[in-house]
mmCIF file with all atom_site columns, C-alpha atoms in Angstrom:
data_model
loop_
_atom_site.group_PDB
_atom_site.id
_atom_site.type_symbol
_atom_site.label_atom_id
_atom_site.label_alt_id
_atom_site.label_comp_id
_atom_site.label_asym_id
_atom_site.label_entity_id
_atom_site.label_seq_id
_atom_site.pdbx_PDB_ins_code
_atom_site.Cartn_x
_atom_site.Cartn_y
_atom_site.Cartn_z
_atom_site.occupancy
_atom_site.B_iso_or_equiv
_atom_site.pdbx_formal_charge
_atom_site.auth_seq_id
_atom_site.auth_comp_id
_atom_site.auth_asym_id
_atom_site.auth_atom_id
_atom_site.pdbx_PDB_model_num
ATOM 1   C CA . UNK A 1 1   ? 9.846   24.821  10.081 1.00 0.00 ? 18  UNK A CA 1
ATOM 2   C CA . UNK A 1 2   ? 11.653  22.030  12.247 1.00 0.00 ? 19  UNK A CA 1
ATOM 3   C CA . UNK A 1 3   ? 11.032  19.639  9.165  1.00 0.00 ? 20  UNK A CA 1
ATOM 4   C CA . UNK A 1 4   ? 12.070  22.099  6.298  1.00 0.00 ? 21  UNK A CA 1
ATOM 5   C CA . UNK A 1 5   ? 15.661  20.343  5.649  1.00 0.00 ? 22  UNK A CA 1
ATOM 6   C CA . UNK A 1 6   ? 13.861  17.048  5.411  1.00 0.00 ? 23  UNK A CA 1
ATOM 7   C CA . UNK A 1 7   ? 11.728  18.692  3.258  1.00 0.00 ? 24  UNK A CA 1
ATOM 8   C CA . UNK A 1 8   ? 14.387  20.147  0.900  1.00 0.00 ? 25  UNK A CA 1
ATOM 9   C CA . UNK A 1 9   ? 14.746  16.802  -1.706 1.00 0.00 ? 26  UNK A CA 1
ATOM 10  C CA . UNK A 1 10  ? 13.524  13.070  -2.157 1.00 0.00 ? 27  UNK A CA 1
ATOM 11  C CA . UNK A 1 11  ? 9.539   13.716  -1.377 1.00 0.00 ? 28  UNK A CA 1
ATOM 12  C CA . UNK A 1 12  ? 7.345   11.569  -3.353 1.00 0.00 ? 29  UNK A CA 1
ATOM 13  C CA . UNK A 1 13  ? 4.075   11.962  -2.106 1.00 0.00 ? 30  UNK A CA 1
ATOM 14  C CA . UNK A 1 14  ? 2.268   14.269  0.230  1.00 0.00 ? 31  UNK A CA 1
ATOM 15  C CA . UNK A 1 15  ? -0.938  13.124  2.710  1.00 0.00 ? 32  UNK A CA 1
ATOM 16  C CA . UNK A 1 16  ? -2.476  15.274  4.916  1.00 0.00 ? 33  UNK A CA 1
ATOM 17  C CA . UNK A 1 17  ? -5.709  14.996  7.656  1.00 0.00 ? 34  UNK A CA 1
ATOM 18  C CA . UNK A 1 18  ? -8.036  18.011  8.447  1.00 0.00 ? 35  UNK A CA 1
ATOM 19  C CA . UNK A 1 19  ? -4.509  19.971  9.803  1.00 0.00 ? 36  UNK A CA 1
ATOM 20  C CA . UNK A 1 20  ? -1.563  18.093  9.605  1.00 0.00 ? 37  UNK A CA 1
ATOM 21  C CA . UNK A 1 21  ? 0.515   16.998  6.431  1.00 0.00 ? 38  UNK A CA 1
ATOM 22  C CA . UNK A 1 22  ? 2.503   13.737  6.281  1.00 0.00 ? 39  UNK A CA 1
ATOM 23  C CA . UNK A 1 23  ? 5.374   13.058  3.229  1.00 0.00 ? 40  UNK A CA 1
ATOM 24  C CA . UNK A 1 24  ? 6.855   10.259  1.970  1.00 0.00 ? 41  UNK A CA 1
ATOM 25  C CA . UNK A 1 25  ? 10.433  9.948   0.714  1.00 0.00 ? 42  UNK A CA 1
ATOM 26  C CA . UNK A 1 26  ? 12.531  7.863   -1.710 1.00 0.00 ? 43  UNK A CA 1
ATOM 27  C CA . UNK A 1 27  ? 13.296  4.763   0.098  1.00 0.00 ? 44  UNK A CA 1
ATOM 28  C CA . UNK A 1 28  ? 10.215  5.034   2.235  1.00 0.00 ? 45  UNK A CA 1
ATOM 29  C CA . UNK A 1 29  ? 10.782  7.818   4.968  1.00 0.00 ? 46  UNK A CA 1
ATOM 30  C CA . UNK A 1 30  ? 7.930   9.747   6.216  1.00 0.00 ? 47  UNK A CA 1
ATOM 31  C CA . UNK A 1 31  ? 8.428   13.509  7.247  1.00 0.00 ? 48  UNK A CA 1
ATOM 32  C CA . UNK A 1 32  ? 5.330   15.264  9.386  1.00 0.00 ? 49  UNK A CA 1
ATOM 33  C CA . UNK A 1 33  ? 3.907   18.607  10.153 1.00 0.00 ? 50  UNK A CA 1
ATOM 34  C CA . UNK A 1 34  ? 1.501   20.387  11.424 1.00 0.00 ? 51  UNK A CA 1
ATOM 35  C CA . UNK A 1 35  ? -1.160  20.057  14.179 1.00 0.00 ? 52  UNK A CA 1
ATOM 36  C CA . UNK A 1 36  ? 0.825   17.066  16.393 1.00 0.00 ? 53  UNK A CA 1
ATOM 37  C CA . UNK A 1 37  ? -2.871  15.456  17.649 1.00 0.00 ? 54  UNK A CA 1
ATOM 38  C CA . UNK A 1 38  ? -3.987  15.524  14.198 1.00 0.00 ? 55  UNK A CA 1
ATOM 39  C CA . UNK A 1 39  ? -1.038  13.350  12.835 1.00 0.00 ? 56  UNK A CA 1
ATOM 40  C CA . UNK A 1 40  ? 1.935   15.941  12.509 1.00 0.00 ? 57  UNK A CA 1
ATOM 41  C CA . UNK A 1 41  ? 4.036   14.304  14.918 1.00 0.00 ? 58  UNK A CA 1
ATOM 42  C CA . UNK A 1 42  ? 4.811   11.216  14.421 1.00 0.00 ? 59  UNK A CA 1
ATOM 43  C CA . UNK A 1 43  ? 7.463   10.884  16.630 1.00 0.00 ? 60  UNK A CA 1
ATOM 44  C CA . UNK A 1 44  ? 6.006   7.933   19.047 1.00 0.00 ? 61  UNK A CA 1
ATOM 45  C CA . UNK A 1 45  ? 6.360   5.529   15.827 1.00 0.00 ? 62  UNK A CA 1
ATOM 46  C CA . UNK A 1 46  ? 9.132   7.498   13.742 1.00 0.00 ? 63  UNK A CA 1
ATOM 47  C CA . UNK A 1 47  ? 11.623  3.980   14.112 1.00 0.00 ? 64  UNK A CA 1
ATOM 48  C CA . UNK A 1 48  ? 8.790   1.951   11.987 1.00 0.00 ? 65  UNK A CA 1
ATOM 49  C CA . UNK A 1 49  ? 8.027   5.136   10.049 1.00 0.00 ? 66  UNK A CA 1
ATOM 50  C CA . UNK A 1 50  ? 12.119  5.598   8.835  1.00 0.00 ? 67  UNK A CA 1
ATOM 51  C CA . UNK A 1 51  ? 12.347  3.365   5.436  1.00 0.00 ? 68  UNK A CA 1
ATOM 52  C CA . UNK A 1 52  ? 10.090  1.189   3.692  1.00 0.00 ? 69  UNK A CA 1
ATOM 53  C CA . UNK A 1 53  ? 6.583   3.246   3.946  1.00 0.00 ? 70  UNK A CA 1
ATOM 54  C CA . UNK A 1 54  ? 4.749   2.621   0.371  1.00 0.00 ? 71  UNK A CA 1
ATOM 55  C CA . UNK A 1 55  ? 1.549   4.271   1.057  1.00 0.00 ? 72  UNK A CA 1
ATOM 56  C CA . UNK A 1 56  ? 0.010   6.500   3.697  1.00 0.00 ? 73  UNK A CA 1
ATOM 57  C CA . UNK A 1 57  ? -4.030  6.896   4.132  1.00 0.00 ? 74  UNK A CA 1
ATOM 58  C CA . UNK A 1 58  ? -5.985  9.261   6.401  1.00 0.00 ? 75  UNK A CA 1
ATOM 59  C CA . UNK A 1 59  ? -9.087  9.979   8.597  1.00 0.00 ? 76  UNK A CA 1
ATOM 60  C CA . UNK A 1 60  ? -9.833  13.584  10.056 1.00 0.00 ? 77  UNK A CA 1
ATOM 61  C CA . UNK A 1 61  ? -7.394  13.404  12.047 1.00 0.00 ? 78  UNK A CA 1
ATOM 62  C CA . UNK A 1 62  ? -5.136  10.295  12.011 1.00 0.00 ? 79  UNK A CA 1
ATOM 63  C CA . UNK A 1 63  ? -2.449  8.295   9.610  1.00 0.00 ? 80  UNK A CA 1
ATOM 64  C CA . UNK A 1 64  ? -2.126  5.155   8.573  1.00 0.00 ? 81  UNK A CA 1
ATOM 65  C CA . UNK A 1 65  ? 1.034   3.939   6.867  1.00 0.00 ? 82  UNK A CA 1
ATOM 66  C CA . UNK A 1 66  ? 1.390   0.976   5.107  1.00 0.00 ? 83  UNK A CA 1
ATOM 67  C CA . UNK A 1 67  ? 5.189   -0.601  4.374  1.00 0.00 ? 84  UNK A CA 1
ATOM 68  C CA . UNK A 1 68  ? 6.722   -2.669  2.227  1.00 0.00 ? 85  UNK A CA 1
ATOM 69  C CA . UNK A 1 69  ? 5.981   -5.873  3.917  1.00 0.00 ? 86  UNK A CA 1
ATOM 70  C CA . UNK A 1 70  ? 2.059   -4.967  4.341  1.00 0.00 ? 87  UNK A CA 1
ATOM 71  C CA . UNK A 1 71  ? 2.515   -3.995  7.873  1.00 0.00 ? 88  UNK A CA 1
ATOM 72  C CA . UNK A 1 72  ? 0.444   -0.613  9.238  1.00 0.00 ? 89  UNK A CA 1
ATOM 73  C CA . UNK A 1 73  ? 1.481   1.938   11.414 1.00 0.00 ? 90  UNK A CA 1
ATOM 74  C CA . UNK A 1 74  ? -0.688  4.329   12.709 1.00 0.00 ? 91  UNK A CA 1
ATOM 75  C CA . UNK A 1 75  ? -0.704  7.824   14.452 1.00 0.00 ? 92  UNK A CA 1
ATOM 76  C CA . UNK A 1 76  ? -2.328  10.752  15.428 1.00 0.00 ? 93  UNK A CA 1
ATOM 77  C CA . UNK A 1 77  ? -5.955  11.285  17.566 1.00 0.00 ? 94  UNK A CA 1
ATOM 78  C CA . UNK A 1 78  ? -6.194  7.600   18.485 1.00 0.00 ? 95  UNK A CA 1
ATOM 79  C CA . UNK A 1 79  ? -10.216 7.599   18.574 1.00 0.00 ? 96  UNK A CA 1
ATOM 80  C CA . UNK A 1 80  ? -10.369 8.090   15.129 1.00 0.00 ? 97  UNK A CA 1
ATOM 81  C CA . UNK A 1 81  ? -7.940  5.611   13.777 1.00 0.00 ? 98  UNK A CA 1
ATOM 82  C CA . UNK A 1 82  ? -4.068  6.922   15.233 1.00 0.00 ? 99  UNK A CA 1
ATOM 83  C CA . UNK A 1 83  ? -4.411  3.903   17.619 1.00 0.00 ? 100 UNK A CA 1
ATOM 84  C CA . UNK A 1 84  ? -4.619  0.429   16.329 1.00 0.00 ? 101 UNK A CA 1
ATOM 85  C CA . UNK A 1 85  ? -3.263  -1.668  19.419 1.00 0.00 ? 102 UNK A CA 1
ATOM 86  C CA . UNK A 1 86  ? -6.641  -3.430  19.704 1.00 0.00 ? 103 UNK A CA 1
ATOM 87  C CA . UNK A 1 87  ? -5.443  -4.786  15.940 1.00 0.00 ? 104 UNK A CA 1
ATOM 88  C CA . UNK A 1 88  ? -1.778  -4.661  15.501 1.00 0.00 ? 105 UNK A CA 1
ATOM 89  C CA . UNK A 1 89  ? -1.284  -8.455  15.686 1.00 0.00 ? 106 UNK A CA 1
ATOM 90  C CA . UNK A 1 90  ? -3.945  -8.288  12.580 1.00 0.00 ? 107 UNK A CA 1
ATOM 91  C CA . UNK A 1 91  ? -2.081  -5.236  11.041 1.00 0.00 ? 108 UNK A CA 1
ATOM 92  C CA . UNK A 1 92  ? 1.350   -6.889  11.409 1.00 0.00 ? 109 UNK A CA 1
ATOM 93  C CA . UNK A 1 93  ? 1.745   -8.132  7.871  1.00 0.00 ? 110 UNK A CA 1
ATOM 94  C CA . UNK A 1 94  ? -0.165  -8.708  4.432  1.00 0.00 ? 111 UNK A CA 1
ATOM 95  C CA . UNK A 1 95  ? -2.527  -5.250  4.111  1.00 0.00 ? 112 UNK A CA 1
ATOM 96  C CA . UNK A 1 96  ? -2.739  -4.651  0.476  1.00 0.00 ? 113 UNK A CA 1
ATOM 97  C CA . UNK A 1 97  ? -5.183  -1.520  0.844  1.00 0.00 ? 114 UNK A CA 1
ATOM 98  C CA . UNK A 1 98  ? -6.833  0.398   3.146  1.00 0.00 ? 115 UNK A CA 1
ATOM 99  C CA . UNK A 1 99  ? -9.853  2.847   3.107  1.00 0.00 ? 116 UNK A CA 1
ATOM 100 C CA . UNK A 1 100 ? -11.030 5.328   5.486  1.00 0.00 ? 117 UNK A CA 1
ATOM 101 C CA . UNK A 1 101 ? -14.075 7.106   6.881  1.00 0.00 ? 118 UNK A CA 1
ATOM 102 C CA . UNK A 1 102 ? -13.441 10.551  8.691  1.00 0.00 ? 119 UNK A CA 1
ATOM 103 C CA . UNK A 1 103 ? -12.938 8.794   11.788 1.00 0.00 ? 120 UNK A CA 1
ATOM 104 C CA . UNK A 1 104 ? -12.146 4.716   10.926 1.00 0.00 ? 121 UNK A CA 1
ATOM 105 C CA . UNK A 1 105 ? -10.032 2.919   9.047  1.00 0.00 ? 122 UNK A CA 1
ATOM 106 C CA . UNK A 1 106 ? -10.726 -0.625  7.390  1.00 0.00 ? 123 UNK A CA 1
ATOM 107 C CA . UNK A 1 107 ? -7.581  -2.355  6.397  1.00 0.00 ? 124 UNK A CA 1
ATOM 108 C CA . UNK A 1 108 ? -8.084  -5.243  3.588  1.00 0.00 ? 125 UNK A CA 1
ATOM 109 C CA . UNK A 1 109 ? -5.448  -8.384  3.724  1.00 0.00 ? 126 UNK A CA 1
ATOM 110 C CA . UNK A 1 110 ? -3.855  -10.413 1.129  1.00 0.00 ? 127 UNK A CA 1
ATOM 111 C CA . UNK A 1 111 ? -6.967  -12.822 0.951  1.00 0.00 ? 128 UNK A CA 1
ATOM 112 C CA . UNK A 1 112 ? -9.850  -10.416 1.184  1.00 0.00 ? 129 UNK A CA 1
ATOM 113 C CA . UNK A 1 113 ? -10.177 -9.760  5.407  1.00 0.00 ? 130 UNK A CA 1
ATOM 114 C CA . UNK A 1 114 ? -11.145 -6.829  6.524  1.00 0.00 ? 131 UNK A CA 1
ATOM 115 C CA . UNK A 1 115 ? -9.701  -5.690  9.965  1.00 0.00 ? 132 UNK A CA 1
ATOM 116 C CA . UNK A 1 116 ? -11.295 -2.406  10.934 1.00 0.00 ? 133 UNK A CA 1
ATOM 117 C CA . UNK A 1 117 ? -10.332 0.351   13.841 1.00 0.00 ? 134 UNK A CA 1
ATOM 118 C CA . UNK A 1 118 ? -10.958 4.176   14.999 1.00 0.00 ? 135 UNK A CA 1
ATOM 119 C CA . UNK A 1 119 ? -14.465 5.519   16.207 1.00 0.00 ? 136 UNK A CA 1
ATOM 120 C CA . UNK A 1 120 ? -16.645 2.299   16.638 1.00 0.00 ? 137 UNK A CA 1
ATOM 121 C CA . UNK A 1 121 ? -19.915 4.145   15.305 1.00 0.00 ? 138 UNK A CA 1
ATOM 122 C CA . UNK A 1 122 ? -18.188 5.801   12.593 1.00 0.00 ? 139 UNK A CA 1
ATOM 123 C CA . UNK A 1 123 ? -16.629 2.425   10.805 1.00 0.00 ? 140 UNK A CA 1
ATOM 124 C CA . UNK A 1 124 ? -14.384 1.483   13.414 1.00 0.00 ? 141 UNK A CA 1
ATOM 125 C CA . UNK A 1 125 ? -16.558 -1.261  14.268 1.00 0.00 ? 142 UNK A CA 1
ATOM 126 C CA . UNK A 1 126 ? -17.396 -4.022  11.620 1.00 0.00 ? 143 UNK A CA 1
ATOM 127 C CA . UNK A 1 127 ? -18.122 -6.855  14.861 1.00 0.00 ? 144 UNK A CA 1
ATOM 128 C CA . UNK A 1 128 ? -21.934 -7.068  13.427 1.00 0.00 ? 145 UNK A CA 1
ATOM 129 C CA . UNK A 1 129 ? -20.717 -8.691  9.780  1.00 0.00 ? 146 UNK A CA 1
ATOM 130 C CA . UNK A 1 130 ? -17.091 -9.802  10.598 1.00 0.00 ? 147 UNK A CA 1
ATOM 131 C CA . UNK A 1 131 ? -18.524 -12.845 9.678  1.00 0.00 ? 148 UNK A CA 1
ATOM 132 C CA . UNK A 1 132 ? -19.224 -11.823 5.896  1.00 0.00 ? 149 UNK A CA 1
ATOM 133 C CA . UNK A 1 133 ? -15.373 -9.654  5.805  1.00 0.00 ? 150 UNK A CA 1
ATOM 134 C CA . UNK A 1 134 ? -13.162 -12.873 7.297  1.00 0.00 ? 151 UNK A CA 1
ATOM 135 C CA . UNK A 1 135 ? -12.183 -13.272 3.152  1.00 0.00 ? 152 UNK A CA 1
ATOM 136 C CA . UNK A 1 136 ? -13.120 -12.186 -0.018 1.00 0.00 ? 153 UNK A CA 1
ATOM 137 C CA . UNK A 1 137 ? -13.384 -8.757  -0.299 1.00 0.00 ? 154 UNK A CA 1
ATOM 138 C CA . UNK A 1 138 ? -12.471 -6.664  -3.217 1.00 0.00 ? 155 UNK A CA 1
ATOM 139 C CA . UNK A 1 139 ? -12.957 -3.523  -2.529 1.00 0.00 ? 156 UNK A CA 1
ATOM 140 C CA . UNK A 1 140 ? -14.348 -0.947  -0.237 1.00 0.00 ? 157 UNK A CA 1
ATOM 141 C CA . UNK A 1 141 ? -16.379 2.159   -0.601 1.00 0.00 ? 158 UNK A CA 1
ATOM 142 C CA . UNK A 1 142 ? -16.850 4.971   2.158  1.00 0.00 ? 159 UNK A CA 1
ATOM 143 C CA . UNK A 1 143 ? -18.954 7.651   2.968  1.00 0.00 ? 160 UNK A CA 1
ATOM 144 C CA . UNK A 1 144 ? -18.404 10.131  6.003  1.00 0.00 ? 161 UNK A CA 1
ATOM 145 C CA . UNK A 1 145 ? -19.286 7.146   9.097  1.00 0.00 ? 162 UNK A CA 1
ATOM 146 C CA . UNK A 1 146 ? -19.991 4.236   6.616  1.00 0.00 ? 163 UNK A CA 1
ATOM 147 C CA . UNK A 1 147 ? -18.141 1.199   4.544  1.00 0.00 ? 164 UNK A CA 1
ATOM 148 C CA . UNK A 1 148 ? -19.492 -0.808  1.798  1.00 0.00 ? 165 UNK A CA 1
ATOM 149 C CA . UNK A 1 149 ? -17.347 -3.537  1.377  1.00 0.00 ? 166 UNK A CA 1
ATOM 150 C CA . UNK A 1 150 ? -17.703 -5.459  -2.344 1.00 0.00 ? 167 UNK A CA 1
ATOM 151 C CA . UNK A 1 151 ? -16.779 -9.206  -2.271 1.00 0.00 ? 168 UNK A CA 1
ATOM 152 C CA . UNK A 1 152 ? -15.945 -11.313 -5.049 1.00 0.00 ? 169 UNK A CA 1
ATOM 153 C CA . UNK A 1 153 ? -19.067 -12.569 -6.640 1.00 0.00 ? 170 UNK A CA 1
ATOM 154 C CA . UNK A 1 154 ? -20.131 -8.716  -5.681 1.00 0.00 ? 171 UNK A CA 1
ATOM 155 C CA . UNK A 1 155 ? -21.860 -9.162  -2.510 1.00 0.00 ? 172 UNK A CA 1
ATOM 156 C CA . UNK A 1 156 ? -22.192 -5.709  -0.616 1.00 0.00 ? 173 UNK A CA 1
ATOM 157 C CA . UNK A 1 157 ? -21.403 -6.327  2.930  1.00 0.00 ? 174 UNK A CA 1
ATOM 158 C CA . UNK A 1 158 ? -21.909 -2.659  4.797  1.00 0.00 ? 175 UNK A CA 1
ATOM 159 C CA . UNK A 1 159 ? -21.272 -0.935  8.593  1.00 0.00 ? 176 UNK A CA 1
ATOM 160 C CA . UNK A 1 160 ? -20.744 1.894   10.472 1.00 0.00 ? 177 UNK A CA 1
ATOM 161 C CA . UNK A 1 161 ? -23.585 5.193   10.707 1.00 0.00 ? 178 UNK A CA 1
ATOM 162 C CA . UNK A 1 162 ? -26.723 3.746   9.707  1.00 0.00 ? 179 UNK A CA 1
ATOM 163 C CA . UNK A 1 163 ? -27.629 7.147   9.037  1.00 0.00 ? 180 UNK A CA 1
ATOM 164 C CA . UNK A 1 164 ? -24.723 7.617   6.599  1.00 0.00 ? 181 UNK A CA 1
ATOM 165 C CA . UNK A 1 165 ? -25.034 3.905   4.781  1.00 0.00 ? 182 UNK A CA 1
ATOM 166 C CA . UNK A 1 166 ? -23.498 1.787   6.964  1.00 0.00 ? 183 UNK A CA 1
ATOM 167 C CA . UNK A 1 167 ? -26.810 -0.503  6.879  1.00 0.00 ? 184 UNK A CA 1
ATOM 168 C CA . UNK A 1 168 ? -28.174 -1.750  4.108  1.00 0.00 ? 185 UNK A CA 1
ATOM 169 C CA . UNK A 1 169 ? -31.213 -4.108  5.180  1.00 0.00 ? 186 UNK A CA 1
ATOM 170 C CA . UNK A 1 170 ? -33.979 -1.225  4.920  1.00 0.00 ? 187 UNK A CA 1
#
């Protein structure tokens, strides 16, 4: 493989989507492989991807990294969640956690906000209670399309498939 030598020492963690795997090293480096529009090529972000990743999370078919300084990087099929542009400025700093659908991601911030992106029906989406995720959140669940977001005082604040969860109300 192109990647083996990378591979050969220093891994600390392996993530992978549906077809592509993604490792961290000591000191933060991320090698990938595998199916390049399902993450393993990461080569349009490899400068903020070459020290300081801490944790890397995944849809189907996209990455999102998170570094030392809270800041995400993303990559792979852009639809579902390998293209956060629409968010960066939100993603630039503070994101303690972040969960994931099999097409979305939802990013929570130091505070509690929620800042969401990827397939819009799927989870991507959270513009119908961004009002109840601006602070506060705890934690977040997921199901295939849907979040469930639990705020402090244990509110349940939910979107994405209504089908799948991601509405609560009936």
């Amino acid at each position: 493989s192109g990647v083996a030598d990378r591979l050969a020492a220093g891994v600390t963690a392996i993530y992978t989507t549906s077809t592509a795997f993604a490792a961290v090293k000591e000191g933060g480096e991320v090698v990938t492989w595998g199916d390049p529009e399902y993450g393993g090529d990461c080569s349009g972000v490899a400068d903020r991807l070459a020290a300081g990743v801490t944790a890397i999370y995944s849809t189907e078919r996209a990455f999102a990294a998170v570094t030392e300084g809270g800041e995400v990087v993303t990559w792979g099929d852009g639809h579902l969640g390998g293209a956060s542009s629409a968010v960066a400025d939100r993603l630039a700093a503070g994101v303690t956690a972040i969960y994931s659908t099999e097409k979305a991601f939802a990013a929570v911030k130091e505070g509690g906000e929620v800042v969401t992106w990827g397939d819009p029906d799927e989870g991507g989406d959270c513009s119908g209670v961004a009002d109840r995720l601006a602070a506060g959140v705890t934690a977040i669940y997921s199901t295939r399309f849907a979040f469930a977001a639990v705020k402090e005082g244990g509110e349940v604040v939910t979107w994405g498939d209504p089908d799948e969860g991601g509405d609560c109300s009936g």
